[in-house]
Short mmCIF file of C-alpha atoms in Angstrom, two decimals:
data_model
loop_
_atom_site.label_atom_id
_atom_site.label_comp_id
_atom_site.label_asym_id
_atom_site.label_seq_id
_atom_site.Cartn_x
_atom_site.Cartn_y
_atom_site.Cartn_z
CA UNK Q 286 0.00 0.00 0.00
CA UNK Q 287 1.56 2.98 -0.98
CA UNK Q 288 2.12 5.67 2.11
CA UNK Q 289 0.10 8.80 1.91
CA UNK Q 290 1.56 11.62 0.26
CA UNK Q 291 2.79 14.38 2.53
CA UNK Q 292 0.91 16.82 0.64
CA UNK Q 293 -2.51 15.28 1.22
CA UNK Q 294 -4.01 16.38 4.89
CA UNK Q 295 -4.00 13.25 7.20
CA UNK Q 296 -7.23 12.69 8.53
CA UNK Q 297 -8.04 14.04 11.94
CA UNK Q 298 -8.93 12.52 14.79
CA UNK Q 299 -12.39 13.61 16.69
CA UNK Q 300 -12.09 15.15 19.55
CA UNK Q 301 -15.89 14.49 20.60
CA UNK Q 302 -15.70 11.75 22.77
CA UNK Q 303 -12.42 13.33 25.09
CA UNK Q 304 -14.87 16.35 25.35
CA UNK Q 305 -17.95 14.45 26.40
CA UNK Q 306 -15.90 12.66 28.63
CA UNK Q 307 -14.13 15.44 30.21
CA UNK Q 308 -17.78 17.01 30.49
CA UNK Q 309 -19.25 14.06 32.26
CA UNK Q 310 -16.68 14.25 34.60
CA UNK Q 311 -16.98 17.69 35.69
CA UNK Q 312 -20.22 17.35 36.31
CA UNK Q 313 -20.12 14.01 38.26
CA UNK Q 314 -16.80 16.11 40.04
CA UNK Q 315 -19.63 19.32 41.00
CA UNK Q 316 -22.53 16.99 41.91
CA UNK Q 317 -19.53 15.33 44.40
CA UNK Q 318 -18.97 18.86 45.52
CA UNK Q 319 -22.47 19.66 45.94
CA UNK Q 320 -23.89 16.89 47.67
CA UNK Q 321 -20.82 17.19 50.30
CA UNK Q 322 -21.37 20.91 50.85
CA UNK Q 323 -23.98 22.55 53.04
CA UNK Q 324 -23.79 25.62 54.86
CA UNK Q 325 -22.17 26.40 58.38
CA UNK Q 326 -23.63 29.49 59.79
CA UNK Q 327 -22.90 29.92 63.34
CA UNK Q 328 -25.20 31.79 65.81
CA UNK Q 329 -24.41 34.88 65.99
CA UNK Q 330 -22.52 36.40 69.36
CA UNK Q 331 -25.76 37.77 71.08
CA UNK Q 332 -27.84 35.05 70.22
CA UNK Q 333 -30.48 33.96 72.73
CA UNK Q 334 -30.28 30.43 74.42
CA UNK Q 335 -33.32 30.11 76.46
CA UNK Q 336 -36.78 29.38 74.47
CA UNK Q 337 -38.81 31.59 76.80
CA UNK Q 338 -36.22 34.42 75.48
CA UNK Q 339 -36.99 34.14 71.83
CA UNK Q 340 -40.79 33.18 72.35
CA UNK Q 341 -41.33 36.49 74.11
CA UNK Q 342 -39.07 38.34 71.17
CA UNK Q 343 -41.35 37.03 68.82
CA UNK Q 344 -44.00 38.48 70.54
CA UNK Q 345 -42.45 41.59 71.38
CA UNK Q 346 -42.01 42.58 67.98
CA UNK Q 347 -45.24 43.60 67.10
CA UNK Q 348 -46.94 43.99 70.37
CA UNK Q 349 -47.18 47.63 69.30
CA UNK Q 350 -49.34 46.13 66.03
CA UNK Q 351 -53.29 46.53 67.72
CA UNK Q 352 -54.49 47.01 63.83
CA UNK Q 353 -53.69 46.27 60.41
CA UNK Q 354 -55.43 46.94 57.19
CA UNK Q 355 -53.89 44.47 54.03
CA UNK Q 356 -55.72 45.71 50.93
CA UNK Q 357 -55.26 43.98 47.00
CA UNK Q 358 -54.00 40.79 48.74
CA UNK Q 359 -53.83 38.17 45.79
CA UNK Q 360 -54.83 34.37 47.11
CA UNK Q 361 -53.86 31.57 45.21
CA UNK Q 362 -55.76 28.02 45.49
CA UNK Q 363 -54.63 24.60 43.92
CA UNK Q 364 -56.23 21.92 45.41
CA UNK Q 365 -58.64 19.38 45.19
CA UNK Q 366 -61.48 21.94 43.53
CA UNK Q 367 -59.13 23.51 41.50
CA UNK Q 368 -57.22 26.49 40.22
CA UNK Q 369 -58.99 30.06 41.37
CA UNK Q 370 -57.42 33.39 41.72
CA UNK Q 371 -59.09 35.82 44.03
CA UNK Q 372 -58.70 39.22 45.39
CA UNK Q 373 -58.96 39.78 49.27
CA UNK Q 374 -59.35 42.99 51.72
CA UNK Q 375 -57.70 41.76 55.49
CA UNK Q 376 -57.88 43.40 58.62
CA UNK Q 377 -56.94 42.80 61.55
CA UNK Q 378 -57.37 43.98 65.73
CA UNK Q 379 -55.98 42.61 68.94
CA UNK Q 380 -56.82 40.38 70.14
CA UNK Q 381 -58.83 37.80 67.69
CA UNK Q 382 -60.65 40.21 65.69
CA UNK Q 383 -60.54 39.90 61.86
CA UNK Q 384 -62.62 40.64 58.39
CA UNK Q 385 -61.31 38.92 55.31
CA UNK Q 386 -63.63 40.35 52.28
CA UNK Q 387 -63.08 38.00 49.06
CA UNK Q 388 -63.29 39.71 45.43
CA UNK Q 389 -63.57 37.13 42.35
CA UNK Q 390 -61.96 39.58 39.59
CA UNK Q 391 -64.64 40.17 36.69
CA UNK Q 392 -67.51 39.49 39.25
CA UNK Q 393 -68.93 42.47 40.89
CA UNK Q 394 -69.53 42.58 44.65
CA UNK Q 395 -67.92 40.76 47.30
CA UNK Q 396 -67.46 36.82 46.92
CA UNK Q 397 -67.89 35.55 50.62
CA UNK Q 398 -67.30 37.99 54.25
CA UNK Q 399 -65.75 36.29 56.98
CA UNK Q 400 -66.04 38.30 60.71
CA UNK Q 401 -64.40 37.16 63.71
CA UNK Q 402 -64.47 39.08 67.50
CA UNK Q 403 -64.24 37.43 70.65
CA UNK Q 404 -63.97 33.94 70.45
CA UNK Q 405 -66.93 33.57 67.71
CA UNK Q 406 -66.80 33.73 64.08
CA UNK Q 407 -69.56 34.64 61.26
CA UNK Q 408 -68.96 33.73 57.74
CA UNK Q 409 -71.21 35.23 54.60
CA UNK Q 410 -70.88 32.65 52.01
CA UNK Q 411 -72.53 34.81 48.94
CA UNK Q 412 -71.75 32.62 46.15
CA UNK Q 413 -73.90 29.91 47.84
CA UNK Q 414 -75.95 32.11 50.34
CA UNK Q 415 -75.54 30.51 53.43
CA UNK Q 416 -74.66 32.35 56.40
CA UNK Q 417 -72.29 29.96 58.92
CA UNK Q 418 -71.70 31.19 62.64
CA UNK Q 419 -70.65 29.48 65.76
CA UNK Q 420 -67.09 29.35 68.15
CA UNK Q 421 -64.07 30.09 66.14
CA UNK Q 422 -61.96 27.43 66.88
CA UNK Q 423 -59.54 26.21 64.37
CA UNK Q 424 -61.83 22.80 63.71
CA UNK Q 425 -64.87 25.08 63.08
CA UNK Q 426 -63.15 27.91 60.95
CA UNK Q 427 -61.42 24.94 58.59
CA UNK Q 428 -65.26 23.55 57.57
CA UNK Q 429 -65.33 27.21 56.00
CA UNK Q 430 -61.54 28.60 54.87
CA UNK Q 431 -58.79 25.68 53.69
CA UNK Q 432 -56.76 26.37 56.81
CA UNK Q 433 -57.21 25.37 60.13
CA UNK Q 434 -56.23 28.04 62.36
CA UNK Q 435 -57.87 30.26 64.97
CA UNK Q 436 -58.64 33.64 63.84
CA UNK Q 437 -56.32 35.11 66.80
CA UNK Q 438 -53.59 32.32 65.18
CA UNK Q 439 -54.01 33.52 61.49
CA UNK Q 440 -53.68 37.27 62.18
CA UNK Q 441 -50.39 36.53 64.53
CA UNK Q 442 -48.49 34.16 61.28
CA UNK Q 443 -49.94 36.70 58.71
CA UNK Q 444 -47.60 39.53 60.16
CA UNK Q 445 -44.45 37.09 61.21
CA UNK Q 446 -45.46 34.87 64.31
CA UNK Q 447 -46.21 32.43 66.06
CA UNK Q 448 -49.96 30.85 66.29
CA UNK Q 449 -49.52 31.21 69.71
CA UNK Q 450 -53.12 30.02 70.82
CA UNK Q 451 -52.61 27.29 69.39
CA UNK Q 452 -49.47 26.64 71.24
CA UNK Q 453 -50.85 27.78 74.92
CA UNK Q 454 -53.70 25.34 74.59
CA UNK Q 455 -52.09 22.47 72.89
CA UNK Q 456 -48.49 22.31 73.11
CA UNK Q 457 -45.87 20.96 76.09
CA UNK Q 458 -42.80 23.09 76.56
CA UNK Q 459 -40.43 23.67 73.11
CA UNK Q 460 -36.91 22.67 72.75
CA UNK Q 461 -34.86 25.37 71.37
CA UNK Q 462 -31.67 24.72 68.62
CA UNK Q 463 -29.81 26.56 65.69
CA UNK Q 464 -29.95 25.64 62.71
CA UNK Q 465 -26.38 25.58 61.29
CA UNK Q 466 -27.66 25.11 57.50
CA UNK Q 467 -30.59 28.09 57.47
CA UNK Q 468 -28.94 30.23 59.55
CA UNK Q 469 -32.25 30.37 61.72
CA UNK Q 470 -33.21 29.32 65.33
CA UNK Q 471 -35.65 26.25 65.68
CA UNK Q 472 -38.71 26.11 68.62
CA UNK Q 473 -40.20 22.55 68.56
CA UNK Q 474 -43.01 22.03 70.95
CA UNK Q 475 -44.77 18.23 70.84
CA UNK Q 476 -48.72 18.53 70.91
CA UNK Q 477 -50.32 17.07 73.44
CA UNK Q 478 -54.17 18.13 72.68
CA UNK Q 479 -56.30 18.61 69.63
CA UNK Q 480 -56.38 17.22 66.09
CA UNK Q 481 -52.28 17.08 66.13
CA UNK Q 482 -51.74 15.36 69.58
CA UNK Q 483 -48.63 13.37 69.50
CA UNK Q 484 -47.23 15.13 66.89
CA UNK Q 485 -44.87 18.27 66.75
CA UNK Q 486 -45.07 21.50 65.59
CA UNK Q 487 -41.99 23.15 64.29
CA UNK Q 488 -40.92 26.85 63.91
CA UNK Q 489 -37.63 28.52 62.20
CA UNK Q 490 -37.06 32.22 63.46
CA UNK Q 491 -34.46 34.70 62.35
CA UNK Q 492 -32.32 36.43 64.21
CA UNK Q 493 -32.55 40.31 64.97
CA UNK Q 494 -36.11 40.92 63.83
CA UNK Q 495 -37.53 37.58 65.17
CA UNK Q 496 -39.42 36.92 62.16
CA UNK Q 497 -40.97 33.29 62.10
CA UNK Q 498 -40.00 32.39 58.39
CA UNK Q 499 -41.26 28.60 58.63
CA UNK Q 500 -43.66 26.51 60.41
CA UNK Q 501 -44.26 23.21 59.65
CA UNK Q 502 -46.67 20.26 61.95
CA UNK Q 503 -46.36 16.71 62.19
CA UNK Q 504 -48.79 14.20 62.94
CA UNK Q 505 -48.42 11.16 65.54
CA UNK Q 506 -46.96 9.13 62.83
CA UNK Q 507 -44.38 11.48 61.52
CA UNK Q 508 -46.24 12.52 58.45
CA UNK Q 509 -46.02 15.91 57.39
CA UNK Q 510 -49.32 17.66 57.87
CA UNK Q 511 -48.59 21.24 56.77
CA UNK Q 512 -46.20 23.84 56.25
CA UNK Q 513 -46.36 27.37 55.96
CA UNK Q 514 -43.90 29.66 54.60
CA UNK Q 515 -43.36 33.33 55.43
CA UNK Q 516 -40.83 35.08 52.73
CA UNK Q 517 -40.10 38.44 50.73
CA UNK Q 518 -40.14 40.50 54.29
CA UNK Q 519 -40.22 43.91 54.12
CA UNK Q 520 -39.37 47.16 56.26
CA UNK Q 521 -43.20 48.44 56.85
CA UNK Q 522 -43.56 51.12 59.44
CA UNK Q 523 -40.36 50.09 60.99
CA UNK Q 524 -41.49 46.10 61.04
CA UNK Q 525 -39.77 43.51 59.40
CA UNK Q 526 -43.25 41.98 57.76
CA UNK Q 527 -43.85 39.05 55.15
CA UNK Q 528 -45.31 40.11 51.72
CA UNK Q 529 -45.32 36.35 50.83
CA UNK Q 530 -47.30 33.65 52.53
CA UNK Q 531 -47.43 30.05 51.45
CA UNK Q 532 -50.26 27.13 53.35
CA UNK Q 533 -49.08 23.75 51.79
CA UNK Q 534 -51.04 20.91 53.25
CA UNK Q 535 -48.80 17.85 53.51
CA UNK Q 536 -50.25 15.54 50.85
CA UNK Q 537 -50.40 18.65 48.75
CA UNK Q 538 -54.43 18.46 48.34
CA UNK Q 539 -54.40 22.45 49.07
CA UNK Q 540 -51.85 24.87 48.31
CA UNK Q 541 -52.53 28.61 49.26
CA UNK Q 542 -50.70 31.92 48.52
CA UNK Q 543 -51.23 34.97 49.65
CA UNK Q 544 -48.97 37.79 48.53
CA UNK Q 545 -49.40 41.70 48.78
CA UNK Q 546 -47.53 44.35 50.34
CA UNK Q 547 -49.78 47.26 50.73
CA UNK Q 548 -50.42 47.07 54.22
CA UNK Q 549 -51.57 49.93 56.86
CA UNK Q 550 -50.27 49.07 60.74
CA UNK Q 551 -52.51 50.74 63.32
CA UNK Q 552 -55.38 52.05 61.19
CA UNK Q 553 -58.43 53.28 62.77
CA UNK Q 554 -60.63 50.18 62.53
CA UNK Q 555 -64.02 50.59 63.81
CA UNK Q 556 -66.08 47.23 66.16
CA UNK Q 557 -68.88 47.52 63.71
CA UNK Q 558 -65.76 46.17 60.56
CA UNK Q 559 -65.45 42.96 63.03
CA UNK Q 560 -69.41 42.30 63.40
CA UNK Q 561 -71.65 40.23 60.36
CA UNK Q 562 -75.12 39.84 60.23
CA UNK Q 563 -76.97 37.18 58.81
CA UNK Q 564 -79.15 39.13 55.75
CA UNK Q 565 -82.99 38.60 55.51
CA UNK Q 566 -83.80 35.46 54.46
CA UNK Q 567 -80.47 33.39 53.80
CA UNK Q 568 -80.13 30.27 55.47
CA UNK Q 569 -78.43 29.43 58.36
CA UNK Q 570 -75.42 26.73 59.39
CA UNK Q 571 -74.50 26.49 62.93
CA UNK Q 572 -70.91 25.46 63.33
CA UNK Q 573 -70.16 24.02 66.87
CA UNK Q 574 -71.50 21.30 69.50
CA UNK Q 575 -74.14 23.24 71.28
CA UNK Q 576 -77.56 21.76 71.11
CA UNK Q 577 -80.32 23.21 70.56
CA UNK Q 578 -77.89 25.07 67.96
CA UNK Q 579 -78.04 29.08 69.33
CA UNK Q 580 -79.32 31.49 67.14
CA UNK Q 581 -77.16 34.05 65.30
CA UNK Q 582 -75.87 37.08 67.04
CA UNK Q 583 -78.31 39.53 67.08
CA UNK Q 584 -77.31 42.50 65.18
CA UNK Q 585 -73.98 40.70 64.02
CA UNK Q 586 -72.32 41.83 67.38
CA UNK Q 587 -69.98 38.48 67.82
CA UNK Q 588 -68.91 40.02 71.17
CA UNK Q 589 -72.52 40.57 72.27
CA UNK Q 590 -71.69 44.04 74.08
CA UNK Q 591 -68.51 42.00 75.84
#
């Protein structure tokens, strides 16, 4: 065979399979890297130690907070009914009062009024016209909203804490750590009472502004029953505050977001915003264990001149 002439180009090699294989490698030599790196963020110099110290820091940073007005709050359901978008007005008043007005966009009026004021709750279902009223404990209030909180419970998470009724009725004393990898303080309290008991509830709190960013509950069994998620904080009024709110029930049937940051601390809010009465002529659903069931407040008036 004759040898190739020197003025013909050899032929050249490909280079594709030393690249792929230098590119596999790389990323088999980063996914190493990653999955042996995590974060080490010591507690800071002046962090607390004791849980009854950052319990009453949580508090403390917004017991100046006796009213709130949240208007053009955007709430997000996926879930077992589906996909809606709605609009919502929120306010707030120490110590359990709340109004949450829902707006469907493109319908006119208000979608559904729910009052709360002294241990009872009223809730205007328009869509259907029913009218639902009884003790607002966080069993009732869930046959009616997709979370199960206490009124006095949602309007303490919605600005950064802790649902501390929950805790005070239901929950043994926490165990305090920090959390190395989210630079954030953990409260665990086991539940003793209620629909969790046996389980745990779990909070993560930052330092400084003593923000609860996390807080997530276990059942008996370890399973995950929800989380909720406090991010995007902002500086309102000299308050570190969440504009981002996420409810994620554990086997993801529900998942609820509320986001908004045009929100009024310490508003003028008059009693009469916190009472509901039942219109002429729409039905009426008792929530709660009395029997006979009571009638409606008269008037609306939840507190019933307390």
């Amino acid at each position: 065979m004759p040898s190739p002439s020197p003025l013909q180009p050899r032929p050249r090699r490909s280079k594709a399979p030393a690249t792929l294989l230098m590119a596999v490698t790389l990323i088999a030599l980063l996914g190493l890297v990653a999955a042996n790196c995590h974060n080490d963020v010591p507690p800071p110099p002046d962090a607390l130690t004791e849980p009854d110290a950052l319990i009453g820091a949580i508090n403390s940073a917004t017991e100046d907070i006796t009213t709130v007005r949240m208007k053009d709050m955007r709430l997000d359901y996926y879930g077992d009914q589906g996909r809606v978008s709605v609009k919502q007005l929120i306010l707030l008043g120490e110590p359990d009062r709340a109004r949450i007005q829902t707006y469907i966009p493109g319908l006119d009026g208000v979608a559904g009024v729910l009052a709360c004021a002294c241990g009872q709750f009223a809730y205007h279902d328009r869509d259907q016209d029913v009218y639902y009223y009884g003790p607002a404990t966080a069993e009732n209030v869930a046959r009616v909203l997709p979370v199960g909180l206490t009124c006095r419970d949602l309007g303490s998470i919605l600005l950064g804490g802790l649902p501390t009724e929950r805790l005070e009725t239901e929950a043994g004393a926490p165990d305090m750590a920090w959390d190395s990898d989210l630079g954030r303080y953990t409260l665990a309290w086991p539940l003793q009472r209620g629909s969790y008991a046996g389980g745990k509830l779990t909070a993560k709190i930052r330092h400084g502004d003593w923000r609860v960013t996390r807080i997530m509950v276990h059942d008996a069994g370890g399973a995950l029953e929800y989380t909720y998620t406090a991010r995007a904080f902002d500086t309102i009024e000299g308050h570190a505050l969440p504009t981002s709110r996420r409810f994620l029930v554990g086997d993801e049937s529900a998942d609820i977001s509320l986001t908004g940051d045009t929100i009024q601390l310490n508003p003028e809010l008059p009693d009469t915003l916190f009472q509901l009465e039942a219109p002429q002529g729409t039905p009426l659903n008792y929530v709660g264990d009395t029997l006979p069931p009571p009638p409606p407040p008269p008037g609306g008036d939840l507190c019933q001149g307390q």
